[in-house]
mmCIF file of C-alpha atoms in Angstrom:
data_model
loop_
_atom_site.group_PDB
_atom_site.id
_atom_site.type_symbol
_atom_site.label_atom_id
_atom_site.label_comp_id
_atom_site.label_asym_id
_atom_site.label_seq_id
_atom_site.Cartn_x
_atom_site.Cartn_y
_atom_site.Cartn_z
ATOM 1 C CA UNK G 180 112.973 96.187 125.161
ATOM 2 C CA UNK G 181 113.279 99.648 123.709
ATOM 3 C CA UNK G 182 110.371 101.036 121.727
ATOM 4 C CA UNK G 183 113.017 102.009 119.175
ATOM 5 C CA UNK G 184 113.483 98.378 118.270
ATOM 6 C CA UNK G 185 109.837 98.081 117.301
ATOM 7 C CA UNK G 186 110.331 100.784 114.726
ATOM 8 C CA UNK G 187 111.761 98.138 112.440
ATOM 9 C CA UNK G 188 108.141 97.268 111.652
ATOM 10 C CA UNK G 189 107.718 100.818 110.334
ATOM 11 C CA UNK G 190 110.381 100.393 107.654
ATOM 12 C CA UNK G 191 109.302 101.584 104.212
ATOM 13 C CA UNK G 192 108.113 98.287 102.671
ATOM 14 C CA UNK G 193 108.447 99.696 99.206
ATOM 15 C CA UNK G 194 112.196 100.039 99.637
ATOM 16 C CA UNK G 195 112.597 97.083 101.984
ATOM 17 C CA UNK G 196 111.773 94.626 99.185
ATOM 18 C CA UNK G 197 115.270 93.381 98.246
ATOM 19 C CA UNK G 198 115.061 93.881 94.466
ATOM 20 C CA UNK G 199 113.734 97.415 94.933
ATOM 21 C CA UNK G 200 116.357 98.111 97.596
ATOM 22 C CA UNK G 201 118.979 97.143 95.024
ATOM 23 C CA UNK G 202 117.423 99.326 92.287
ATOM 24 C CA UNK G 203 117.071 102.360 94.547
ATOM 25 C CA UNK G 204 120.588 101.920 95.911
ATOM 26 C CA UNK G 205 122.036 101.821 92.398
ATOM 27 C CA UNK G 206 119.992 104.870 91.371
ATOM 28 C CA UNK G 207 121.148 106.734 94.469
ATOM 29 C CA UNK G 208 124.752 106.399 93.316
ATOM 30 C CA UNK G 209 124.267 107.775 89.798
ATOM 31 C CA UNK G 210 122.735 110.869 88.248
ATOM 32 C CA UNK G 211 120.434 108.698 86.118
ATOM 33 C CA UNK G 212 120.481 105.246 84.564
ATOM 34 C CA UNK G 213 118.894 103.677 81.526
ATOM 35 C CA UNK G 214 116.791 100.535 81.718
ATOM 36 C CA UNK G 215 119.366 98.256 80.087
ATOM 37 C CA UNK G 216 122.071 99.402 82.487
ATOM 38 C CA UNK G 217 119.783 98.715 85.448
ATOM 39 C CA UNK G 218 118.876 95.318 84.033
ATOM 40 C CA UNK G 219 122.540 94.378 83.675
ATOM 41 C CA UNK G 220 123.482 95.687 87.115
ATOM 42 C CA UNK G 221 120.600 94.111 89.006
ATOM 43 C CA UNK G 222 120.448 90.839 87.079
ATOM 44 C CA UNK G 223 116.644 91.105 87.137
ATOM 45 C CA UNK G 224 114.497 89.987 84.222
ATOM 46 C CA UNK G 225 113.001 92.690 82.019
ATOM 47 C CA UNK G 226 109.538 91.974 83.405
ATOM 48 C CA UNK G 227 110.621 92.048 87.036
ATOM 49 C CA UNK G 228 112.654 95.212 86.675
ATOM 50 C CA UNK G 229 109.795 96.863 84.832
ATOM 51 C CA UNK G 230 107.276 95.934 87.538
ATOM 52 C CA UNK G 231 109.516 97.163 90.352
ATOM 53 C CA UNK G 232 110.243 100.432 88.537
ATOM 54 C CA UNK G 233 106.530 101.005 88.040
ATOM 55 C CA UNK G 234 105.894 100.625 91.760
ATOM 56 C CA UNK G 235 108.719 103.037 92.539
ATOM 57 C CA UNK G 236 107.380 105.485 89.953
ATOM 58 C CA UNK G 237 103.850 105.218 91.396
ATOM 59 C CA UNK G 238 105.259 106.050 94.836
ATOM 60 C CA UNK G 239 107.004 109.113 93.393
ATOM 61 C CA UNK G 240 110.445 107.700 94.216
ATOM 62 C CA UNK G 241 111.641 107.332 90.621
ATOM 63 C CA UNK G 242 111.062 109.429 87.538
ATOM 64 C CA UNK G 243 111.004 107.527 84.267
ATOM 65 C CA UNK G 244 111.486 109.203 80.903
ATOM 66 C CA UNK G 245 111.002 107.336 77.684
ATOM 67 C CA UNK G 246 113.042 108.835 74.887
ATOM 68 C CA UNK G 247 115.171 107.794 71.887
ATOM 69 C CA UNK G 248 118.863 107.486 71.208
ATOM 70 C CA UNK G 249 118.878 107.750 67.443
ATOM 71 C CA UNK G 250 116.204 105.253 66.483
ATOM 72 C CA UNK G 251 116.622 103.132 69.614
ATOM 73 C CA UNK G 252 114.193 103.570 72.474
ATOM 74 C CA UNK G 253 115.845 104.681 75.702
ATOM 75 C CA UNK G 254 114.265 104.559 79.135
ATOM 76 C CA UNK G 255 115.948 106.864 81.597
ATOM 77 C CA UNK G 256 115.370 106.327 85.321
ATOM 78 C CA UNK G 257 116.252 108.841 87.977
ATOM 79 C CA UNK G 258 115.696 108.963 91.715
ATOM 80 C CA UNK G 259 113.440 111.863 92.736
ATOM 81 C CA UNK G 260 113.983 114.038 95.801
ATOM 82 C CA UNK G 261 111.312 111.963 97.572
ATOM 83 C CA UNK G 262 113.142 108.781 96.573
ATOM 84 C CA UNK G 263 116.443 110.118 97.872
ATOM 85 C CA UNK G 264 114.796 111.076 101.147
ATOM 86 C CA UNK G 265 113.142 107.653 101.422
ATOM 87 C CA UNK G 266 116.326 105.643 100.878
ATOM 88 C CA UNK G 267 118.272 107.887 103.256
ATOM 89 C CA UNK G 268 115.668 107.450 105.974
ATOM 90 C CA UNK G 269 115.409 103.715 105.308
ATOM 91 C CA UNK G 270 119.167 103.286 105.679
ATOM 92 C CA UNK G 271 119.204 105.289 108.906
ATOM 93 C CA UNK G 272 116.387 103.210 110.391
ATOM 94 C CA UNK G 273 117.980 99.941 109.363
ATOM 95 C CA UNK G 274 121.432 100.967 110.573
ATOM 96 C CA UNK G 275 119.935 102.039 113.871
ATOM 97 C CA UNK G 276 118.171 98.664 114.234
ATOM 98 C CA UNK G 277 121.376 96.788 113.431
ATOM 99 C CA UNK G 278 123.361 98.799 115.963
ATOM 100 C CA UNK G 279 120.759 98.378 118.688
ATOM 101 C CA UNK G 280 120.787 94.624 118.223
ATOM 102 C CA UNK G 281 124.489 93.960 117.870
ATOM 103 C CA UNK G 282 125.145 90.793 119.787
ATOM 104 C CA UNK I 9 128.833 97.133 90.178
ATOM 105 C CA UNK I 10 130.049 94.302 92.337
ATOM 106 C CA UNK I 11 128.223 90.995 92.099
ATOM 107 C CA UNK I 12 128.238 91.105 95.896
ATOM 108 C CA UNK I 13 125.723 93.906 95.847
ATOM 109 C CA UNK I 14 123.238 91.736 93.959
ATOM 110 C CA UNK I 15 123.322 89.257 96.806
ATOM 111 C CA UNK I 16 120.863 91.490 98.614
ATOM 112 C CA UNK I 17 118.211 89.812 96.471
ATOM 113 C CA UNK I 18 119.213 86.498 98.061
ATOM 114 C CA UNK I 19 118.357 87.647 101.587
ATOM 115 C CA UNK I 20 116.253 85.167 103.538
ATOM 116 C CA UNK I 21 112.746 86.570 102.899
ATOM 117 C CA UNK I 22 111.384 84.751 105.892
ATOM 118 C CA UNK I 23 113.566 86.805 108.208
ATOM 119 C CA UNK I 24 113.592 89.939 106.067
ATOM 120 C CA UNK I 25 109.891 90.570 106.752
ATOM 121 C CA UNK I 26 110.102 93.317 109.427
ATOM 122 C CA UNK I 27 107.746 91.783 112.010
ATOM 123 C CA UNK I 28 109.538 88.438 111.768
ATOM 124 C CA UNK I 29 112.918 90.168 111.886
ATOM 125 C CA UNK I 30 111.797 91.734 115.153
ATOM 126 C CA UNK I 31 110.531 88.427 116.585
ATOM 127 C CA UNK I 32 113.665 86.509 115.617
ATOM 128 C CA UNK I 33 115.911 89.290 116.931
ATOM 129 C CA UNK I 34 114.149 89.252 120.290
ATOM 130 C CA UNK I 35 114.314 85.452 120.457
ATOM 131 C CA UNK I 36 118.021 85.542 119.616
ATOM 132 C CA UNK I 37 118.657 87.613 122.748
ATOM 133 C CA UNK I 38 116.881 85.325 125.208
ATOM 134 C CA UNK I 39 116.952 81.636 126.087
ATOM 135 C CA UNK I 40 113.210 81.362 125.407
ATOM 136 C CA UNK I 41 110.166 83.607 125.571
ATOM 137 C CA UNK I 42 106.485 83.036 126.152
ATOM 138 C CA UNK I 43 103.826 84.256 123.755
ATOM 139 C CA UNK I 44 102.566 87.074 125.977
ATOM 140 C CA UNK I 45 106.061 88.420 126.478
ATOM 141 C CA UNK I 46 106.622 88.420 122.720
ATOM 142 C CA UNK I 47 103.282 90.094 122.138
ATOM 143 C CA UNK I 48 104.143 92.862 124.596
ATOM 144 C CA UNK I 49 107.641 93.355 123.230
ATOM 145 C CA UNK I 50 106.700 93.381 119.552
ATOM 146 C CA UNK I 51 103.412 95.254 119.878
ATOM 147 C CA UNK I 52 101.893 92.839 117.354
ATOM 148 C CA UNK I 53 98.313 91.638 117.600
ATOM 149 C CA UNK I 54 97.742 88.110 118.836
ATOM 150 C CA UNK I 55 96.690 86.986 115.355
ATOM 151 C CA UNK I 56 99.671 88.562 113.611
ATOM 152 C CA UNK I 57 102.197 87.241 116.101
ATOM 153 C CA UNK I 58 100.622 83.804 115.884
ATOM 154 C CA UNK I 59 100.777 83.772 112.084
ATOM 155 C CA UNK I 60 104.404 84.905 111.987
ATOM 156 C CA UNK I 61 105.423 82.350 114.631
ATOM 157 C CA UNK I 62 103.749 79.597 112.620
ATOM 158 C CA UNK I 63 105.755 80.528 109.537
ATOM 159 C CA UNK I 64 108.954 80.551 111.569
ATOM 160 C CA UNK I 65 108.046 77.201 113.106
ATOM 161 C CA UNK I 66 107.283 75.719 109.667
ATOM 162 C CA UNK I 67 110.717 76.849 108.485
ATOM 163 C CA UNK I 68 112.321 75.145 111.485
ATOM 164 C CA UNK I 69 113.601 78.472 112.850
ATOM 165 C CA UNK I 70 111.492 78.477 116.016
ATOM 166 C CA UNK I 71 110.385 75.691 118.335
ATOM 167 C CA UNK I 72 107.038 76.225 120.016
ATOM 168 C CA UNK I 73 105.967 74.311 123.108
ATOM 169 C CA UNK I 74 102.482 74.573 124.480
ATOM 170 C CA UNK I 75 102.394 73.879 128.183
ATOM 171 C CA UNK I 76 100.720 75.097 131.381
ATOM 172 C CA UNK I 77 101.729 77.316 134.261
ATOM 173 C CA UNK I 78 99.340 76.116 136.933
ATOM 174 C CA UNK I 79 96.040 76.188 135.104
ATOM 175 C CA UNK I 80 97.102 78.910 132.651
ATOM 176 C CA UNK I 81 98.205 77.912 129.162
ATOM 177 C CA UNK I 82 101.766 78.908 128.379
ATOM 178 C CA UNK I 83 103.303 79.007 124.919
ATOM 179 C CA UNK I 84 107.070 78.895 124.991
ATOM 180 C CA UNK I 85 109.012 79.979 121.912
ATOM 181 C CA UNK I 86 112.675 79.302 121.356
ATOM 182 C CA UNK I 87 115.009 79.902 118.455
ATOM 183 C CA UNK I 88 116.380 76.635 117.032
ATOM 184 C CA UNK I 89 119.975 76.118 115.880
ATOM 185 C CA UNK I 90 118.746 76.626 112.297
ATOM 186 C CA UNK I 91 117.036 79.851 113.347
ATOM 187 C CA UNK I 92 120.178 81.122 115.043
ATOM 188 C CA UNK I 93 122.204 80.303 111.941
ATOM 189 C CA UNK I 94 119.650 82.031 109.705
ATOM 190 C CA UNK I 95 119.527 85.284 111.668
ATOM 191 C CA UNK I 96 123.328 85.360 111.968
ATOM 192 C CA UNK I 97 123.742 84.909 108.222
ATOM 193 C CA UNK I 98 120.985 87.429 107.483
ATOM 194 C CA UNK I 99 122.668 90.057 109.646
ATOM 195 C CA UNK I 100 126.039 89.433 108.012
ATOM 196 C CA UNK I 101 124.559 89.769 104.514
ATOM 197 C CA UNK I 102 122.655 92.924 105.406
ATOM 198 C CA UNK I 103 125.639 94.489 107.177
ATOM 199 C CA UNK I 104 127.802 93.690 104.198
ATOM 200 C CA UNK I 105 125.285 95.331 101.845
ATOM 201 C CA UNK I 106 125.067 98.423 104.050
ATOM 202 C CA UNK I 107 128.859 98.745 104.201
ATOM 203 C CA UNK I 108 129.278 98.301 100.452
ATOM 204 C CA UNK I 109 126.772 101.041 99.776
ATOM 205 C CA UNK I 110 127.809 103.621 102.345
ATOM 206 C CA UNK I 111 127.529 106.937 100.604
#
């Protein structure tokens, strides 16, 4: 068994969580996204999405700006450079694991 | 956004956990494996490996047989048909997600 295979246990757990993987993947494909867009795209509840975004913000992976569009509150989410690096590395590690274990 | 992308949130959490993904992947490449072999290959502690194997056994993914080799206890672990089906489906779902989101 290659030591490389073991590296799967070193995957970034913050991104590995499926709902967060979905959020980060969506954010990595757009310049920025507002909360309602993310909620619609992910199908997550407001509470769940909010909790996951907070964790990603705490890790420095997502920047969240609360602003207004006219009188309506608008929450803009954007992947940071650290977040982009994290999802890129995560994908590389996962892809590498999948390729090593193709059966 | 394709609804297919959302399916990442339906990934089998039991297998998605990295240590268990490693265990199940190893077991899927051999007929059966004893506990010490798995411990060496995964690099997990005895307690961690034991806990993960119990969860996999409870889910019906792994069959565990405690036996003896001479006077030495031997714990043989084997992926069940359900376990094989689960890891195959997990890999397909993950591969599909990775392909859909290639950037």
